[in-house]
Coordinates of N, CA and C in Angstrom, one line a residue:
M1 N 13.3 -25.8 -23.7 CA 14.3 -24.9 -23.2 C 15.5 -25.6 -22.6
S2 N 16.6 -25.0 -22.8 CA 17.8 -25.6 -22.2 C 17.9 -25.2 -20.7
D3 N 18.7 -26.0 -20.0 CA 18.9 -25.7 -18.6 C 19.5 -24.4 -18.4
E4 N 20.4 -24.0 -19.3 CA 21.1 -22.7 -19.2 C 20.1 -21.6 -19.4
H5 N 19.2 -21.7 -20.4 CA 18.2 -20.7 -20.6 C 17.2 -20.6 -19.4
M6 N 16.8 -21.7 -18.8 CA 15.9 -21.8 -17.6 C 16.6 -21.1 -16.5
A7 N 17.9 -21.3 -16.3 CA 18.6 -20.7 -15.2 C 18.7 -19.2 -15.4
G8 N 18.8 -18.7 -16.6 CA 18.8 -17.3 -16.9 C 17.5 -16.7 -16.6
V9 N 16.4 -17.4 -17.0 CA 15.1 -16.8 -16.7 C 14.8 -16.8 -15.2
A10 N 15.2 -17.8 -14.5 CA 15.1 -17.8 -13.0 C 15.8 -16.7 -12.4
E11 N 17.0 -16.5 -12.9 CA 17.9 -15.4 -12.4 C 17.2 -14.0 -12.6
K12 N 16.6 -13.8 -13.8 CA 16.0 -12.5 -14.1 C 14.7 -12.4 -13.2
L13 N 14.0 -13.4 -13.0 CA 12.8 -13.4 -12.1 C 13.2 -13.0 -10.7
E14 N 14.2 -13.6 -10.2 CA 14.7 -13.3 -8.8 C 15.1 -11.9 -8.7
L15 N 15.8 -11.4 -9.7 CA 16.2 -9.9 -9.7 C 14.9 -9.0 -9.7
L16 N 13.9 -9.4 -10.5 CA 12.7 -8.6 -10.5 C 12.0 -8.6 -9.1
K17 N 12.1 -9.8 -8.5 CA 11.5 -10.0 -7.1 C 12.2 -9.1 -6.1
Q18 N 13.5 -9.1 -6.2 CA 14.3 -8.3 -5.3 C 14.1 -6.8 -5.5
R19 N 13.9 -6.4 -6.7 CA 13.6 -5.0 -7.0 C 12.3 -4.6 -6.5
F20 N 11.3 -5.5 -6.7 CA 10.0 -5.3 -6.1 C 10.0 -5.1 -4.6
K21 N 10.8 -6.0 -4.0 CA 10.9 -6.0 -2.5 C 11.4 -4.6 -2.0
H22 N 12.5 -4.1 -2.6 CA 13.0 -2.8 -2.2 C 12.0 -1.7 -2.5
R23 N 11.4 -1.7 -3.7 CA 10.4 -0.7 -4.0 C 9.2 -0.8 -3.0
A24 N 8.8 -2.0 -2.6 CA 7.7 -2.2 -1.7 C 8.0 -1.6 -0.3
L25 N 9.2 -1.8 0.1 CA 9.6 -1.2 1.4 C 9.5 0.3 1.3
D26 N 10.0 0.9 0.2 CA 9.9 2.3 0.0 C 8.4 2.8 0.0
D27 N 7.6 2.0 -0.7 CA 6.1 2.3 -0.7 C 5.5 2.3 0.6
I28 N 5.9 1.3 1.4 CA 5.3 1.2 2.8 C 5.7 2.4 3.6
Q29 N 6.9 2.8 3.6 CA 7.3 4.0 4.3 C 6.6 5.2 3.8
A30 N 6.4 5.3 2.5 CA 5.6 6.5 1.9 C 4.2 6.5 2.4
V31 N 3.6 5.3 2.5 CA 2.2 5.2 3.0 C 2.1 5.6 4.4
L32 N 3.0 5.2 5.2 CA 3.0 5.6 6.7 C 3.2 7.1 6.8
S33 N 4.1 7.6 6.1 CA 4.3 9.1 6.1 C 3.1 9.8 5.7
A34 N 2.5 9.4 4.6 CA 1.3 10.1 4.1 C 0.2 10.0 5.1
V35 N -0.1 8.9 5.7 CA -1.2 8.7 6.6 C -0.9 9.6 7.9
R36 N 0.3 9.5 8.4 CA 0.7 10.3 9.5 C 0.5 11.8 9.2
G37 N 0.8 12.2 8.0 CA 0.6 13.6 7.6 C -0.8 14.0 7.5
A38 N -1.7 13.1 7.0 CA -3.1 13.3 7.0 C -3.7 13.4 8.4
D39 N -3.1 12.6 9.3 CA -3.6 12.7 10.7 C -3.3 14.1 11.3
R40 N -2.2 14.7 10.9 CA -1.9 16.0 11.5 C -2.7 17.1 10.8
D41 N -3.0 16.9 9.5 CA -3.7 17.9 8.7 C -5.0 17.3 8.1
P42 N -6.0 17.2 9.0 CA -7.2 16.5 8.5 C -8.0 17.2 7.4
V43 N -7.7 18.5 7.2 CA -8.4 19.2 6.2 C -8.0 18.7 4.8
S44 N -6.7 18.4 4.6 CA -6.2 18.0 3.3 C -6.3 16.5 3.2
Q45 N -6.8 16.0 2.1 CA -6.9 14.6 1.8 C -5.7 14.1 0.9
D46 N -4.8 14.9 0.6 CA -3.7 14.6 -0.2 C -2.9 13.4 0.4
G47 N -2.6 13.4 1.7 CA -1.9 12.3 2.3 C -2.7 11.0 2.2
L48 N -4.0 11.1 2.4 CA -4.8 9.9 2.3 C -4.8 9.4 0.9
S49 N -4.9 10.2 -0.1 CA -4.9 9.8 -1.5 C -3.6 9.1 -1.8
L50 N -2.5 9.7 -1.4 CA -1.2 9.1 -1.6 C -1.1 7.7 -1.0
A51 N -1.6 7.6 0.3 CA -1.5 6.3 1.0 C -2.4 5.3 0.3
Y52 N -3.6 5.7 -0.1 CA -4.5 4.8 -0.8 C -3.9 4.3 -2.1
Q53 N -3.3 5.2 -2.9 CA -2.6 4.8 -4.2 C -1.5 3.8 -3.9
G54 N -0.7 4.1 -2.9 CA 0.4 3.2 -2.6 C -0.1 1.8 -2.2
L55 N -1.1 1.8 -1.3 CA -1.7 0.5 -0.9 C -2.3 -0.2 -2.1
H56 N -2.9 0.5 -2.9 CA -3.6 -0.1 -4.1 C -2.5 -0.8 -5.0
R57 N -1.4 -0.1 -5.2 CA -0.3 -0.6 -6.0 C 0.3 -1.9 -5.4
L58 N 0.5 -1.8 -4.0 CA 1.0 -3.0 -3.3 C 0.1 -4.1 -3.4
A59 N -1.2 -3.9 -3.2 CA -2.2 -4.9 -3.2 C -2.3 -5.6 -4.5
G60 N -2.1 -4.9 -5.6 CA -2.2 -5.4 -6.9 C -1.0 -6.2 -7.4
S61 N 0.2 -5.8 -6.9 CA 1.4 -6.4 -7.4 C 2.1 -7.4 -6.5
A62 N 1.9 -7.3 -5.2 CA 2.6 -8.1 -4.2 C 2.5 -9.6 -4.5
G63 N 1.3 -10.1 -4.8 CA 1.1 -11.5 -5.1 C 1.9 -12.0 -6.3
T64 N 2.1 -11.1 -7.3 CA 2.8 -11.5 -8.5 C 4.2 -12.0 -8.1
F65 N 4.8 -11.4 -7.1 CA 6.2 -11.7 -6.7 C 6.2 -12.6 -5.5
G66 N 5.1 -13.2 -5.1 CA 5.1 -14.2 -4.1 C 4.9 -13.6 -2.7
F67 N 4.6 -12.4 -2.6 CA 4.3 -11.7 -1.3 C 2.8 -11.6 -1.0
H68 N 2.2 -12.8 -0.9 CA 0.7 -12.8 -0.8 C 0.2 -12.2 0.5
A69 N 0.9 -12.4 1.6 CA 0.4 -11.8 2.9 C 0.5 -10.3 2.8
L70 N 1.5 -9.7 2.2 CA 1.7 -8.3 2.0 C 0.5 -7.8 1.1
G71 N 0.2 -8.5 0.1 CA -0.9 -8.1 -0.8 C -2.2 -8.1 -0.1
D72 N -2.5 -9.1 0.7 CA -3.7 -9.2 1.5 C -3.8 -8.0 2.5
E73 N -2.7 -7.8 3.2 CA -2.8 -6.7 4.2 C -2.9 -5.3 3.5
A74 N -2.2 -5.1 2.4 CA -2.4 -3.9 1.7 C -3.8 -3.7 1.2
R75 N -4.4 -4.7 0.7 CA -5.8 -4.6 0.3 C -6.7 -4.3 1.5
S76 N -6.5 -4.9 2.6 CA -7.3 -4.6 3.8 C -7.2 -3.2 4.2
L77 N -6.0 -2.7 4.2 CA -5.7 -1.3 4.6 C -6.3 -0.3 3.6
E78 N -6.2 -0.7 2.3 CA -6.7 0.1 1.2 C -8.2 0.3 1.4
L79 N -8.9 -0.8 1.8 CA -10.4 -0.7 2.0 C -10.7 0.1 3.2
M80 N -9.8 0.1 4.2 CA -10.1 0.9 5.4 C -10.0 2.4 5.0
L81 N -9.2 2.8 4.1 CA -9.0 4.2 3.8 C -10.1 4.7 2.8
K82 N -10.6 3.8 2.0 CA -11.4 4.2 0.8 C -12.6 5.1 1.3
P83 N -13.3 4.8 2.3 CA -14.5 5.6 2.7 C -14.1 7.1 3.0
Y84 N -12.8 7.3 3.4 CA -12.4 8.7 3.7 C -12.0 9.4 2.5
L85 N -11.9 8.8 1.4 CA -11.6 9.4 0.1 C -12.9 9.7 -0.7
E86 N -14.0 9.1 -0.3 CA -15.2 9.3 -1.0 C -15.9 10.5 -0.4
V87 N -16.1 11.5 -1.1 CA -16.6 12.8 -0.6 C -18.0 12.9 -1.0
S88 N -18.9 13.4 -0.1 CA -20.3 13.6 -0.4 C -20.4 14.9 -1.1
P89 N -21.6 15.2 -1.7 CA -21.8 16.4 -2.5 C -21.6 17.7 -1.6
G90 N -21.7 17.6 -0.3 CA -21.5 18.7 0.6 C -20.0 18.9 0.9
G91 N -19.2 18.1 0.4 CA -17.7 18.2 0.6 C -17.2 17.5 1.9
F92 N -18.0 16.7 2.5 CA -17.6 16.0 3.7 C -17.4 14.5 3.4
P93 N -16.5 13.9 4.1 CA -16.3 12.4 3.9 C -17.6 11.7 4.0
A94 N -17.8 10.7 3.1 CA -19.0 9.9 3.0 C -19.1 9.1 4.3
S95 N -18.0 8.7 4.9 CA -18.1 7.9 6.1 C -18.4 8.8 7.3
S96 N -19.2 8.2 8.2 CA -19.5 9.0 9.4 C -18.5 8.7 10.5
D97 N -17.7 7.7 10.3 CA -16.7 7.3 11.3 C -15.6 8.4 11.3
S98 N -15.0 8.5 12.5 CA -13.9 9.5 12.6 C -12.6 8.9 12.0
F99 N -11.8 9.7 11.3 CA -10.6 9.2 10.8 C -9.7 8.6 11.8
D100 N -9.7 9.2 13.0 CA -8.9 8.7 14.1 C -9.2 7.3 14.5
Q101 N -10.4 6.8 14.2 CA -10.7 5.4 14.5 C -9.8 4.4 13.7
I102 N -9.4 4.8 12.5 CA -8.6 3.8 11.7 C -7.1 3.9 12.0
L103 N -6.7 5.1 12.6 CA -5.3 5.3 12.8 C -4.9 4.6 14.2
T104 N -5.0 3.4 14.2 CA -4.7 2.6 15.4 C -3.4 1.9 15.3
E105 N -3.0 1.2 16.3 CA -1.8 0.4 16.2 C -1.9 -0.6 15.1
Q106 N -3.1 -1.2 14.9 CA -3.4 -2.2 13.9 C -3.0 -1.7 12.5
F107 N -3.3 -0.4 12.3 CA -3.0 0.1 10.9 C -1.6 0.3 10.7
F108 N -0.8 0.7 11.7 CA 0.6 1.0 11.6 C 1.5 -0.3 11.7
H109 N 0.9 -1.4 12.0 CA 1.7 -2.6 12.2 C 1.4 -3.6 11.1

């Protein structure tokens, strides 16, 4: 490959990385809004589901663009939410822990 072609590829990759960064910031805000909404309305799990999906997406793609710490943190938070999305046959969350226990300062930072 020529130097010119390599520079073009590098430029395109940097553009993709910047687009991911902006989209990731939007996803993070959406996750926070969804979880805060679920905290106010514990009957509905829509907010939790949206937060889980956003975290799952971030966890899967962040490392691709060099944001390994973001991916690791998203995976950790995703795993914290997962038990609250698994519903038992009686319609109750499979986890016996209170949802309030995960909505700590650690989750929001």
